[in-house]
Coordinates of C-alpha atoms (C1' of nucleotides) in Angstrom, one line a residue:
Chain A
M865 CA 17.4 173.7 -23.5
T866 CA 20.7 173.3 -20.4
T867 CA 20.1 172.5 -16.8
D868 CA 19.6 175.3 -14.7
E869 CA 22.6 174.4 -13.8
Q870 CA 24.7 175.0 -16.9
N871 CA 22.9 178.1 -18.2
F872 CA 25.4 180.0 -18.8
V873 CA 23.6 183.2 -18.1
L874 CA 23.3 182.1 -14.8
K875 CA 27.0 181.0 -14.2
A876 CA 27.6 184.6 -14.8
R877 CA 25.3 185.9 -12.4
R878 CA 26.2 183.3 -9.5
E879 CA 30.2 184.5 -10.4
K880 CA 29.1 188.0 -9.0
H881 CA 27.1 186.9 -7.3
D882 CA 30.3 185.6 -5.5
A883 CA 32.5 187.5 -6.2
L884 CA 30.6 190.8 -4.3
L885 CA 31.2 188.1 -1.3
E886 CA 35.0 188.4 -1.6
R887 CA 35.3 192.5 -1.7
G888 CA 33.2 192.3 2.4
I889 CA 29.7 192.9 0.2
A890 CA 27.3 191.4 1.1
P891 CA 24.7 190.5 -1.9
Y892 CA 21.3 190.2 0.8
A893 CA 21.3 192.9 3.2
Y894 CA 18.5 193.7 5.9
G895 CA 16.6 196.9 4.2
F896 CA 17.5 200.0 3.4
R897 CA 16.2 204.1 4.8
R898 CA 14.3 205.5 1.6
T899 CA 13.8 209.3 1.7
H900 CA 12.0 209.0 -1.0
T901 CA 10.2 207.0 -3.6
A902 CA 11.2 207.4 -7.4
A903 CA 7.9 208.8 -7.9
A904 CA 8.4 211.8 -5.8
A905 CA 12.0 212.0 -6.2
V906 CA 11.1 212.8 -9.5
A907 CA 8.3 215.2 -7.6
A908 CA 10.7 216.8 -5.2
L909 CA 12.9 217.8 -8.5
G910 CA 10.3 219.8 -10.2
A911 CA 10.6 222.1 -12.9
A912 CA 13.9 222.8 -11.2
D913 CA 17.9 221.6 -13.1
E914 CA 19.5 220.3 -9.9
G915 CA 17.4 219.3 -6.3
E916 CA 17.8 217.2 -3.0
R917 CA 19.9 215.1 -1.9
V918 CA 17.7 211.9 -1.9
N919 CA 17.5 208.1 -1.5
V920 CA 15.7 205.4 -3.5
A921 CA 15.7 201.8 -3.6
G922 CA 14.3 199.8 -6.6
R923 CA 15.0 197.3 -8.9
I924 CA 17.3 197.7 -11.9
V925 CA 15.5 197.7 -14.8
A926 CA 17.8 198.5 -17.9
W927 CA 21.0 200.3 -17.9
R928 CA 23.5 202.4 -20.1
G929 CA 26.8 201.6 -19.6
Q930 CA 29.2 204.1 -21.4
G931 CA 33.1 203.8 -19.8
K932 CA 33.7 205.2 -17.5
T933 CA 29.4 206.7 -16.5
S934 CA 26.6 204.7 -16.8
F935 CA 22.7 205.8 -17.0
A936 CA 20.3 203.0 -15.3
H937 CA 16.7 203.3 -14.3
L938 CA 15.5 202.3 -10.9
A939 CA 11.8 201.0 -10.7
D940 CA 9.6 200.9 -7.8
D941 CA 5.8 200.5 -6.8
S942 CA 5.7 204.0 -8.0
G943 CA 6.8 204.5 -10.6
R944 CA 11.1 204.5 -12.3
I945 CA 14.3 207.0 -11.6
Q946 CA 16.8 207.2 -14.0
L947 CA 20.2 206.8 -12.0
Y948 CA 23.5 208.7 -13.3
F949 CA 26.8 206.8 -12.1
R950 CA 29.8 208.5 -13.3
K951 CA 33.4 207.7 -11.7
D952 CA 34.8 211.0 -10.0
D953 CA 31.3 210.8 -8.7
L954 CA 31.9 206.9 -7.1
G955 CA 35.5 206.5 -7.0
E956 CA 37.4 203.9 -8.0
A957 CA 36.2 200.9 -5.4
L958 CA 32.9 201.5 -6.0
F959 CA 32.6 201.8 -9.5
E960 CA 34.6 198.7 -10.4
T961 CA 31.5 197.3 -7.8
L962 CA 28.9 198.7 -10.2
K963 CA 30.7 195.4 -12.6
L964 CA 29.0 193.1 -10.4
F965 CA 25.1 194.8 -10.6
D966 CA 23.1 194.0 -13.4
I967 CA 20.4 194.5 -14.7
G968 CA 17.0 192.9 -11.9
D969 CA 18.9 193.7 -9.0
V970 CA 18.0 195.8 -6.7
I971 CA 19.5 198.0 -4.5
G972 CA 19.2 201.1 -2.9
V973 CA 21.7 204.4 -4.2
A974 CA 22.4 207.9 -2.9
G975 CA 22.2 211.2 -4.2
T976 CA 21.1 214.5 -5.4
L977 CA 18.3 215.0 -8.4
F978 CA 18.7 217.4 -11.1
R979 CA 17.7 217.5 -14.8
T980 CA 20.1 215.9 -17.3
K981 CA 20.5 217.9 -20.9
T982 CA 17.4 215.7 -22.5
G983 CA 15.5 216.5 -19.7
E984 CA 14.8 213.7 -17.7
A985 CA 14.7 213.7 -13.5
T986 CA 18.4 212.0 -12.7
V987 CA 19.5 211.2 -9.3
R988 CA 23.7 211.4 -9.1
V989 CA 24.4 208.8 -7.5
S990 CA 26.7 209.2 -4.7
G991 CA 25.9 205.8 -2.9
A992 CA 25.2 202.1 -3.7
E993 CA 24.4 199.9 -1.9
M994 CA 23.2 195.8 -3.5
L995 CA 19.8 195.0 -1.3
A996 CA 19.7 191.7 -3.4
K997 CA 21.6 190.4 -6.2
S998 CA 19.6 188.9 -9.2
L999 CA 20.9 185.0 -10.2
R1000 CA 17.8 184.4 -12.0
P1001 CA 17.3 187.1 -15.1
L1002 CA 14.1 188.8 -15.1
P1003 CA 12.5 189.0 -19.1
F1004 CA 12.6 192.7 -19.1
G1005 CA 11.6 194.3 -22.9
K1006 CA 13.6 197.1 -23.8
E1007 CA 10.9 200.3 -24.3
E1008 CA 10.5 203.2 -25.8
I1009 CA 7.5 205.7 -26.0
V1010 CA 6.5 205.9 -30.1
N1011 CA 4.1 209.2 -30.7
G1012 CA 3.2 208.9 -26.3
V1013 CA 2.6 204.8 -27.0
L1014 CA 5.1 203.0 -24.8
V1015 CA 6.4 200.2 -27.1
R1016 CA 7.8 197.3 -25.8
H1017 CA 10.2 195.8 -27.6
S1018 CA 10.7 191.7 -26.7
G1019 CA 10.3 191.4 -23.2
F1020 CA 7.9 187.7 -22.0
S1021 CA 4.9 187.4 -23.8
D1022 CA 4.8 183.3 -23.9
P1023 CA 0.5 183.7 -21.7
E1024 CA 1.5 180.3 -20.0
Q1025 CA 4.4 181.2 -18.5
R1026 CA 3.0 185.2 -17.5
Y1027 CA 0.4 182.8 -15.3
R1028 CA 2.4 180.5 -13.6
Q1029 CA 5.6 183.1 -13.0
R1030 CA 3.1 185.2 -11.9
A1031 CA 5.9 187.5 -10.0
V1032 CA 7.5 187.5 -13.4
D1033 CA 4.6 188.8 -15.0
L1034 CA 4.1 191.3 -11.9
A1035 CA 8.0 192.4 -11.7
V1036 CA 8.0 193.5 -15.6
H1037 CA 5.2 194.4 -16.3
P1038 CA 3.7 198.0 -14.2
E1039 CA 0.2 197.1 -16.0
V1040 CA -0.3 194.3 -14.7
R1041 CA 0.5 195.3 -11.4
A1042 CA -1.9 198.5 -12.6
A1043 CA -4.9 196.5 -13.6
F1044 CA -4.5 194.3 -9.7
V1045 CA -3.9 197.5 -7.2
A1046 CA -7.4 198.1 -9.1
R1047 CA -8.9 195.4 -8.2
S1048 CA -8.1 196.0 -4.7
R1049 CA -9.3 199.5 -4.5
M1050 CA -12.2 198.1 -6.3
I1051 CA -12.7 195.5 -3.0
S1052 CA -12.1 198.4 -0.8
A1053 CA -15.1 200.2 -2.3
L1054 CA -17.4 197.6 -1.8
R1055 CA -16.3 197.8 1.7
A1056 CA -16.8 200.9 2.2
F1057 CA -20.0 201.0 0.7
L1058 CA -21.4 198.2 3.3
D1059 CA -19.6 199.1 6.4
A1060 CA -21.4 202.6 5.7
R1061 CA -24.6 201.0 5.6
G1062 CA -24.1 199.5 8.4
F1063 CA -23.3 195.5 7.5
L1064 CA -21.4 193.5 9.8
E1065 CA -18.7 191.6 8.1
V1066 CA -17.8 188.6 8.9
E1067 CA -16.4 184.8 8.2
T1068 CA -17.6 181.9 7.6
P1069 CA -16.5 178.5 6.9
V1070 CA -14.9 177.0 3.5
L1071 CA -15.0 173.0 4.7
Q1072 CA -18.5 172.6 5.0
P1073 CA -19.9 168.8 5.5
L1074 CA -23.1 170.0 3.0
Y1075 CA -22.1 172.5 0.4
G1076 CA -25.3 174.4 -0.7
G1077 CA -26.4 177.9 -1.5
A1078 CA -26.1 176.9 -5.5
A1079 CA -25.7 174.1 -7.9
A1080 CA -22.8 173.3 -8.6
R1081 CA -20.2 169.9 -8.3
P1082 CA -18.4 170.7 -5.4
F1083 CA -14.5 169.9 -4.7
T1084 CA -14.7 166.7 -1.8
T1085 CA -11.1 166.5 0.7
H1086 CA -11.6 164.9 4.4
H1087 CA -11.0 165.2 7.7
N1088 CA -9.0 163.1 9.2
A1089 CA -9.2 163.2 12.9
L1090 CA -12.9 163.3 12.2
D1091 CA -13.1 161.3 9.7
I1092 CA -15.3 162.6 7.3
P1093 CA -15.6 163.8 4.2
L1094 CA -15.4 168.3 4.1
Y1095 CA -16.9 170.4 1.1
L1096 CA -15.3 173.7 -0.1
R1097 CA -18.0 175.6 0.3
I1098 CA -19.8 176.5 -3.3
A1099 CA -21.9 179.9 -1.6
D1100 CA -21.8 181.9 1.8
E1101 CA -25.7 182.1 1.6
L1102 CA -26.6 179.2 4.2
Y1103 CA -24.2 180.5 6.6
L1104 CA -25.0 183.7 6.3
K1105 CA -28.3 183.2 6.4
R1106 CA -27.8 181.4 9.5
L1107 CA -26.4 184.7 11.2
V1108 CA -29.1 187.3 10.7
V1109 CA -31.6 184.4 12.5
G1110 CA -28.6 184.7 15.6
G1111 CA -29.4 188.4 15.5
F1112 CA -27.2 189.8 12.9
D1113 CA -29.5 192.0 10.8
A1114 CA -27.2 193.2 8.0
V1115 CA -23.9 191.0 7.5
Y1116 CA -21.5 190.7 4.5
E1117 CA -18.5 188.2 3.7
I1118 CA -16.5 188.7 0.9
G1119 CA -14.1 184.9 0.2
H1120 CA -13.0 182.6 -2.0
D1121 CA -15.6 179.4 -3.1
F1122 CA -15.1 176.9 -5.0
R1123 CA -16.7 175.0 -7.7
N1124 CA -15.3 171.6 -9.7
E1125 CA -15.7 172.3 -13.1
G1126 CA -14.3 173.6 -15.8
I1127 CA -11.6 176.0 -16.8
D1128 CA -12.3 179.3 -19.3
R1129 CA -12.4 182.2 -19.6
T1130 CA -14.8 183.3 -17.3
H1131 CA -14.2 180.5 -15.0
N1132 CA -11.4 179.4 -12.6
P1133 CA -12.2 176.9 -9.8
E1134 CA -11.5 179.3 -6.6
F1135 CA -13.4 182.4 -7.4
T1136 CA -14.7 185.6 -5.3
M1137 CA -17.9 186.2 -4.3
L1138 CA -19.2 188.8 -2.0
E1139 CA -22.5 187.8 -0.6
W1140 CA -24.7 190.4 1.6
Y1141 CA -28.1 189.9 3.8
Q1142 CA -30.0 192.0 4.9
A1143 CA -33.0 191.4 7.3
Y1144 CA -36.7 192.9 6.7
A1145 CA -35.7 194.0 3.2
D1146 CA -37.0 192.0 -0.1
Y1147 CA -35.6 191.7 -3.6
S1148 CA -36.7 195.5 -4.5
D1149 CA -34.8 197.0 -2.2
M1150 CA -31.6 194.6 -2.8
M1151 CA -31.9 195.5 -6.8
V1152 CA -31.1 199.8 -5.7
L1153 CA -28.6 198.5 -3.1
V1154 CA -27.3 196.2 -5.9
E1155 CA -27.4 199.3 -8.3
Q1156 CA -25.4 201.5 -6.0
L1157 CA -22.9 199.4 -5.1
L1158 CA -22.6 198.9 -8.7
V1159 CA -22.7 202.9 -9.2
A1160 CA -19.3 203.0 -6.2
A1161 CA -17.3 200.4 -7.7
A1162 CA -17.1 201.6 -11.1
E1163 CA -16.9 204.9 -9.5
S1164 CA -13.1 203.4 -7.8
V1165 CA -12.8 201.8 -11.0
R1166 CA -12.6 204.6 -13.1
A1167 CA -10.5 206.6 -9.8
Q1168 CA -7.9 204.4 -11.3
P1169 CA -5.8 206.3 -14.6
A1170 CA -5.4 202.8 -16.3
F1171 CA -9.0 202.3 -16.5
A1172 CA -10.4 206.1 -15.9
E1173 CA -11.8 205.4 -19.7
A1174 CA -13.2 201.6 -19.9
A1175 CA -15.1 202.0 -16.5
P1176 CA -18.4 202.5 -17.9
K1177 CA -21.0 204.7 -17.1
L1178 CA -23.9 203.7 -15.0
R1179 CA -27.3 205.1 -15.5
P1180 CA -29.3 203.5 -12.4
P1181 CA -32.5 202.4 -12.8
F1182 CA -31.2 199.5 -14.7
P1183 CA -34.4 198.0 -17.0
R1184 CA -36.1 194.7 -15.5
V1185 CA -37.7 192.2 -17.4
Q1186 CA -39.7 189.7 -16.8
W1187 CA -38.2 186.2 -16.8
V1188 CA -41.3 184.7 -17.8
A1189 CA -42.3 187.2 -20.7
A1190 CA -39.2 188.1 -21.9
L1191 CA -38.4 183.6 -22.2
D1192 CA -42.1 183.7 -23.9
A1193 CA -40.9 186.3 -26.8
A1194 CA -38.3 184.5 -27.4
L1195 CA -39.3 181.1 -27.6
G1196 CA -43.3 183.0 -29.1
T1197 CA -45.5 180.8 -26.9
A1198 CA -45.3 180.7 -23.4
A1199 CA -42.4 179.0 -22.1
L1200 CA -44.4 177.5 -18.7
A1201 CA -47.4 175.9 -20.5
M1202 CA -45.2 173.6 -22.3
S1203 CA -44.3 169.6 -22.3
D1204 CA -42.0 168.4 -20.3
A1205 CA -41.8 167.1 -24.2
E1206 CA -41.7 170.4 -26.1
L1207 CA -39.4 171.9 -24.2
R1208 CA -37.0 169.2 -24.7
A1209 CA -37.4 170.0 -28.2
A1210 CA -37.2 173.4 -27.9
A1211 CA -34.1 173.2 -26.7
V1212 CA -32.6 170.8 -29.4
R1213 CA -33.5 173.2 -31.8
A1214 CA -31.1 175.6 -29.7
D1215 CA -28.7 172.9 -29.8
V1216 CA -28.9 172.4 -26.2
A1217 CA -26.3 169.9 -24.9
K1218 CA -28.1 166.4 -23.5
P1219 CA -30.8 167.7 -23.7
D1220 CA -32.3 164.0 -22.5
T1221 CA -30.0 165.0 -19.4
L1222 CA -31.7 167.3 -17.8
S1223 CA -34.8 168.1 -15.9
R1224 CA -37.7 170.1 -16.5
P1225 CA -36.0 173.3 -14.6
R1226 CA -32.9 172.5 -16.0
L1227 CA -34.4 172.5 -19.4
L1228 CA -36.3 176.0 -18.4
D1229 CA -32.8 176.9 -17.0
E1230 CA -30.5 176.4 -20.9
L1231 CA -33.6 177.7 -22.7
F1232 CA -33.4 181.1 -21.0
Q1233 CA -29.6 180.7 -21.0
A1234 CA -29.6 180.6 -25.1
H1235 CA -32.8 183.0 -26.0
V1236 CA -31.9 185.9 -23.5
E1237 CA -29.2 185.7 -21.7
R1238 CA -26.6 186.2 -23.9
T1239 CA -28.5 189.3 -25.8
L1240 CA -27.9 191.3 -22.4
Q1241 CA -25.5 194.0 -22.5
E1242 CA -26.5 196.6 -21.1
P1243 CA -26.9 195.9 -17.2
T1244 CA -30.0 194.6 -16.8
F1245 CA -32.3 193.3 -13.5
V1246 CA -34.4 189.6 -14.6
L1247 CA -36.3 188.8 -12.1
D1248 CA -39.3 186.5 -11.5
Y1249 CA -37.7 183.3 -12.3
P1250 CA -39.7 180.3 -11.9
V1251 CA -40.2 178.9 -8.0
E1252 CA -38.6 174.7 -9.9
L1253 CA -35.1 176.9 -10.3
S1254 CA -34.9 178.8 -7.0
P1255 CA -35.5 176.8 -3.8
L1256 CA -34.5 179.1 -1.5
A1257 CA -36.2 182.3 -2.3
K1258 CA -39.7 183.1 -1.7
P1259 CA -43.0 182.8 -3.2
K1260 CA -43.8 185.6 -5.3
R1261 CA -46.6 187.6 -4.3
G1262 CA -49.5 187.0 -6.3
A1263 CA -47.8 184.9 -8.4
P1264 CA -46.4 181.5 -5.9
E1265 CA -44.9 179.3 -9.3
L1266 CA -43.1 182.6 -9.7
T1267 CA -40.2 183.9 -6.8
E1268 CA -39.1 186.9 -6.4
R1269 CA -35.6 187.0 -7.5
F1270 CA -33.2 188.7 -10.1
E1271 CA -30.4 188.3 -11.8
L1272 CA -28.1 190.8 -13.3
F1273 CA -26.6 190.5 -16.4
A1274 CA -24.3 193.3 -18.3
G1275 CA -22.3 192.2 -21.1
G1276 CA -23.7 189.6 -21.3
R1277 CA -22.8 187.7 -18.6
E1278 CA -24.4 187.4 -14.6
L1279 CA -22.9 189.5 -12.2
A1280 CA -25.3 188.9 -9.9
N1281 CA -27.9 186.9 -7.8
A1282 CA -31.0 187.5 -5.6
F1283 CA -33.6 186.5 -3.9
S1284 CA -36.6 187.7 -1.6
E1285 CA -34.9 184.7 1.1
L1286 CA -37.6 182.6 1.8
N1287 CA -38.2 182.2 5.4
D1288 CA -40.7 179.3 5.8
P1289 CA -39.7 176.5 7.6
L1290 CA -42.2 173.8 5.8
D1291 CA -42.7 175.3 2.3
Q1292 CA -37.7 174.7 2.7
R1293 CA -38.4 171.7 3.5
R1294 CA -40.8 171.0 0.4
R1295 CA -38.2 172.9 -1.4
F1296 CA -35.3 171.2 -0.8
E1297 CA -37.2 167.4 -1.0
A1298 CA -37.7 168.2 -4.8
Q1299 CA -34.4 169.3 -5.1
A1300 CA -33.5 165.6 -3.5
E1301 CA -35.9 163.7 -6.1
L1302 CA -34.9 165.4 -8.9
R1303 CA -30.7 164.7 -7.7
A1304 CA -32.0 161.3 -7.2
A1305 CA -33.5 161.3 -11.1
G1306 CA -29.6 162.4 -11.7
D1307 CA -29.6 166.3 -11.4
E1308 CA -26.1 166.6 -10.0
E1309 CA -26.0 170.0 -9.7
A1310 CA -29.6 169.2 -7.3
S1311 CA -28.9 170.3 -3.6
G1312 CA -29.4 167.3 -0.6
I1313 CA -31.9 168.0 2.4
D1314 CA -29.6 170.9 5.0
E1315 CA -31.8 169.9 7.7
D1316 CA -29.1 172.0 9.9
Y1317 CA -30.1 174.9 8.2
L1318 CA -33.9 174.1 8.3
R1319 CA -33.6 173.8 12.3
A1320 CA -31.8 177.1 12.3
M1321 CA -35.4 178.2 10.0
E1322 CA -37.5 176.8 11.7
H1323 CA -36.4 179.1 15.5
G1324 CA -37.4 182.0 13.1
M1325 CA -35.0 183.4 10.9
P1326 CA -36.6 187.2 9.8
P1327 CA -37.5 187.8 6.2
M1328 CA -34.8 189.2 4.3
G1329 CA -33.1 190.2 1.0
G1330 CA -30.1 188.8 -0.5
V1331 CA -27.2 188.8 -3.2
G1332 CA -24.8 187.2 -4.1
V1333 CA -22.3 189.4 -6.0
G1334 CA -19.7 187.8 -8.2
I1335 CA -15.9 189.8 -7.6
D1336 CA -14.0 188.7 -10.3
R1337 CA -16.5 188.9 -13.6
L1338 CA -17.4 192.6 -11.8
F1339 CA -14.7 193.3 -12.3
M1340 CA -13.9 192.1 -15.7
Y1341 CA -17.0 194.0 -16.7
L1342 CA -15.8 197.5 -15.1
T1343 CA -12.3 197.2 -16.7
G1344 CA -13.0 195.1 -20.1
I1345 CA -10.7 192.8 -19.6
T1346 CA -12.1 189.8 -20.6
H1347 CA -10.2 186.6 -19.4
I1348 CA -10.3 185.8 -16.4
R1349 CA -7.1 184.5 -15.7
D1350 CA -6.1 188.2 -15.4
V1351 CA -7.6 189.5 -12.7
I1352 CA -6.9 187.0 -10.9
L1353 CA -3.2 187.0 -9.7
F1354 CA -2.7 182.6 -9.2
P1355 CA -5.1 181.5 -11.1
T1356 CA -5.8 177.5 -11.4
M1357 CA -3.1 176.2 -13.2
R1358 CA -2.6 172.3 -14.3
P1359 CA 1.4 171.6 -13.1
E1360 CA 4.2 171.5 -14.9
Chain B
rG226 C1' -15.4 168.4 -25.8
rA227 C1' -15.4 170.5 -31.7
rC228 C1' -12.5 173.2 -34.5
rC229 C1' -7.7 175.9 -35.7
rC230 C1' -2.7 177.9 -34.3
rG231 C1' 1.3 177.3 -32.6
rA232 C1' 6.1 174.6 -29.7
rU233 C1' 13.9 176.5 -32.9
rA234 C1' 19.2 180.2 -28.0
rG235 C1' 17.8 182.7 -21.1
rC236 C1' 13.9 186.7 -23.6
rU237 C1' 11.2 187.7 -28.8
rC238 C1' 11.3 186.0 -33.4
rA239 C1' 13.1 184.2 -38.9
rG240 C1' 14.6 179.5 -41.7
rC241 C1' 11.5 179.2 -48.8
rU242 C1' 9.1 173.3 -52.9
rG243 C1' 13.2 167.6 -47.2
rG244 C1' 20.1 169.5 -48.8
rU245 C1' 24.7 169.4 -45.3
rU246 C1' 29.1 174.1 -40.5
rA247 C1' 20.6 176.3 -37.3
rG248 C1' 19.7 182.2 -37.7
rA249 C1' 18.6 188.0 -36.2
rG250 C1' 17.5 191.3 -32.1
rC251 C1' 17.9 191.6 -27.2
rA252 C1' 20.0 190.1 -22.9
rA253 C1' 25.1 187.0 -21.5
rC254 C1' 30.9 187.8 -21.7
rG255 C1' 35.1 190.7 -23.3
rG256 C1' 36.8 194.8 -25.0
rA257 C1' 36.5 201.5 -27.1
rC258 C1' 32.9 205.5 -24.8
rU259 C1' 32.5 210.8 -18.3
rU260 C1' 24.8 213.6 -20.7
rU261 C1' 22.7 208.1 -21.8
rU262 C1' 17.8 206.7 -22.4
rA263 C1' 15.3 200.4 -28.0
rA264 C1' 22.8 203.8 -26.1
rU265 C1' 26.0 203.7 -29.9
rC266 C1' 30.4 200.3 -32.3
rC267 C1' 33.9 195.6 -32.0
rG268 C1' 34.8 191.0 -30.7
rU269 C1' 33.0 186.3 -28.2
rA270 C1' 30.3 181.9 -25.8
rG271 C1' 25.3 180.7 -25.9
rG272 C1' 20.9 175.3 -29.2
rU273 C1' 18.6 167.1 -27.0
rC274 C1' 14.9 172.5 -33.3
rC275 C1' 8.6 169.7 -27.2
rU276 C1' 7.8 164.0 -27.4
rG277 C1' 8.2 159.1 -30.5
rG278 C1' 7.4 156.8 -34.5
rG279 C1' 7.4 156.9 -40.1
rU280 C1' 8.6 158.3 -45.5
rU281 C1' 13.4 159.7 -47.7
rC282 C1' 20.2 158.9 -49.8
rG283 C1' 19.0 162.8 -45.9
rA284 C1' 14.4 165.8 -41.5
rC285 C1' 13.8 171.9 -37.7
rU286 C1' 11.1 171.3 -42.7
rC287 C1' 6.8 166.0 -45.0
rC288 C1' 3.3 161.7 -43.1
rC289 C1' 0.5 159.7 -38.6
rA290 C1' 0.5 159.7 -33.2
rG291 C1' 1.3 161.9 -28.4
rU292 C1' 2.1 165.6 -24.6
rC293 C1' 1.5 171.4 -23.5
rG294 C1' -0.1 176.0 -24.3
rG295 C1' -2.8 179.7 -27.7
rG296 C1' -7.5 181.2 -30.3
rU297 C1' -12.8 180.4 -31.2
rC298 C1' -17.2 178.2 -30.5
rA299 C1' -19.8 174.1 -26.5
rC300 C1' -20.8 173.0 -21.5
rC301 C1' -20.1 175.2 -16.6
rA302 C1' -28.0 178.2 -13.5

RNA sequence: GACCCGAUAGCUCAGCUGGUUAGAGCAACGGACUUUUAAUCCGUAGGUCCUGGGUUCGACUCCCAGUCGGGUCACCA
């Protein structure tokens, strides 16, 4: 492989750049006054054969030179439009300058709309400006429509390079842009849903002196001036609940959480979480809210043409199954009555990795995952988790060994997790102490005691329902996209 | 972490049971062409065949190790 400096393709581009300068043409402009986007220009022509004068700008994505004429396609955010350059229209000097234009250049053109004899809306160009000379070619493939389906030839398909060079991936793949537009619209819809119900969007610390609210290994960093370790948050939960103590009755946050764990097609170390908390509500209220929110999210995805078909048609209420009953049914016995040794033996039979190292709650959870979770394809609420698995959830009314907690599963994956939030500071302290014991016994994911959070709760925390929704996975479920890297613009990669 | 697959021109790929100057299409460069659309036609240039060992008269090709990537499975409440 040649180095960039020696590469003949780059060299040719650079020579054209220099030739533009010699002709007194700036290769990099300050702006361009557009009258139409590409799509708007096509629409402006309508069914007519001759149309108005337009100024359009974008990237040259195809070029067909033909002696004293040339055809090109110009792409912008809205779509693409064909350009027709004719020497008689442009004059000798400008037509010669066109030879310095390449696929990938960003240009602006002025001209009148017309329809070619093959029926395509086209700009008959009378003036063209270089806006940004592309010194490094973009790997545009050639495209054709076969039986109404776009077929791309060559192009840019190396998965690694596509994720590493997302700017290139986006520039040459409109369908990738469409996925991220859909993601953005879905997040807007989530905000609109919560805003309309009186929730206040807030921002809580990403850098935290203690991490909590979930079971995961954190990223650790160090603050120089304070000379203390700080952790990137693994959840927003404990700060949002402090805000409810402070008098904000309904809050939510959409932000990144960070978990220092493996990377695969459903896990990125940095991912987007929506959490909300509503005072005076319990987990039953949250179930209804989650159903409504999912319907709103699915509608927003279905409104995107690229995903109109993919988005599932949700019909609340979703089925509710009891955690204990589901696990008992799968194991054929009462799971909570099993001894630690029996649980461990069951874990071995279920191919759970390293069962000897797991605490009792983790064993139960592993068994539930192995036997129940992955069977849940249609959206399903799993209710009432054992208290050992849920240190931040209130005991279930009438069954104190369980908690008022649910998780929503769909497509075999967890989409949401919610509780009637524990607001008894004395109980919370006992739960933290139990976690601390598990931690001391080697459970890396058990939490410690967060005294500052306990102090906030001791001032009086209203009863509330709270929910966490994994946004990346929700979007994957609603679009049918199977790899988390395809829903995160810049997924975490090993450095080159 | 386990198993399978892959790495060759800027991009997408071919290269047989080992054989001497490593190919194609696109992109690039030169030329022809004033309604093309995977434009077409003629010509030119472009390579550390991932890295390191080994086998062999000879390795892009076979073997070993490594690196990186992809897929599947497992793990990650």
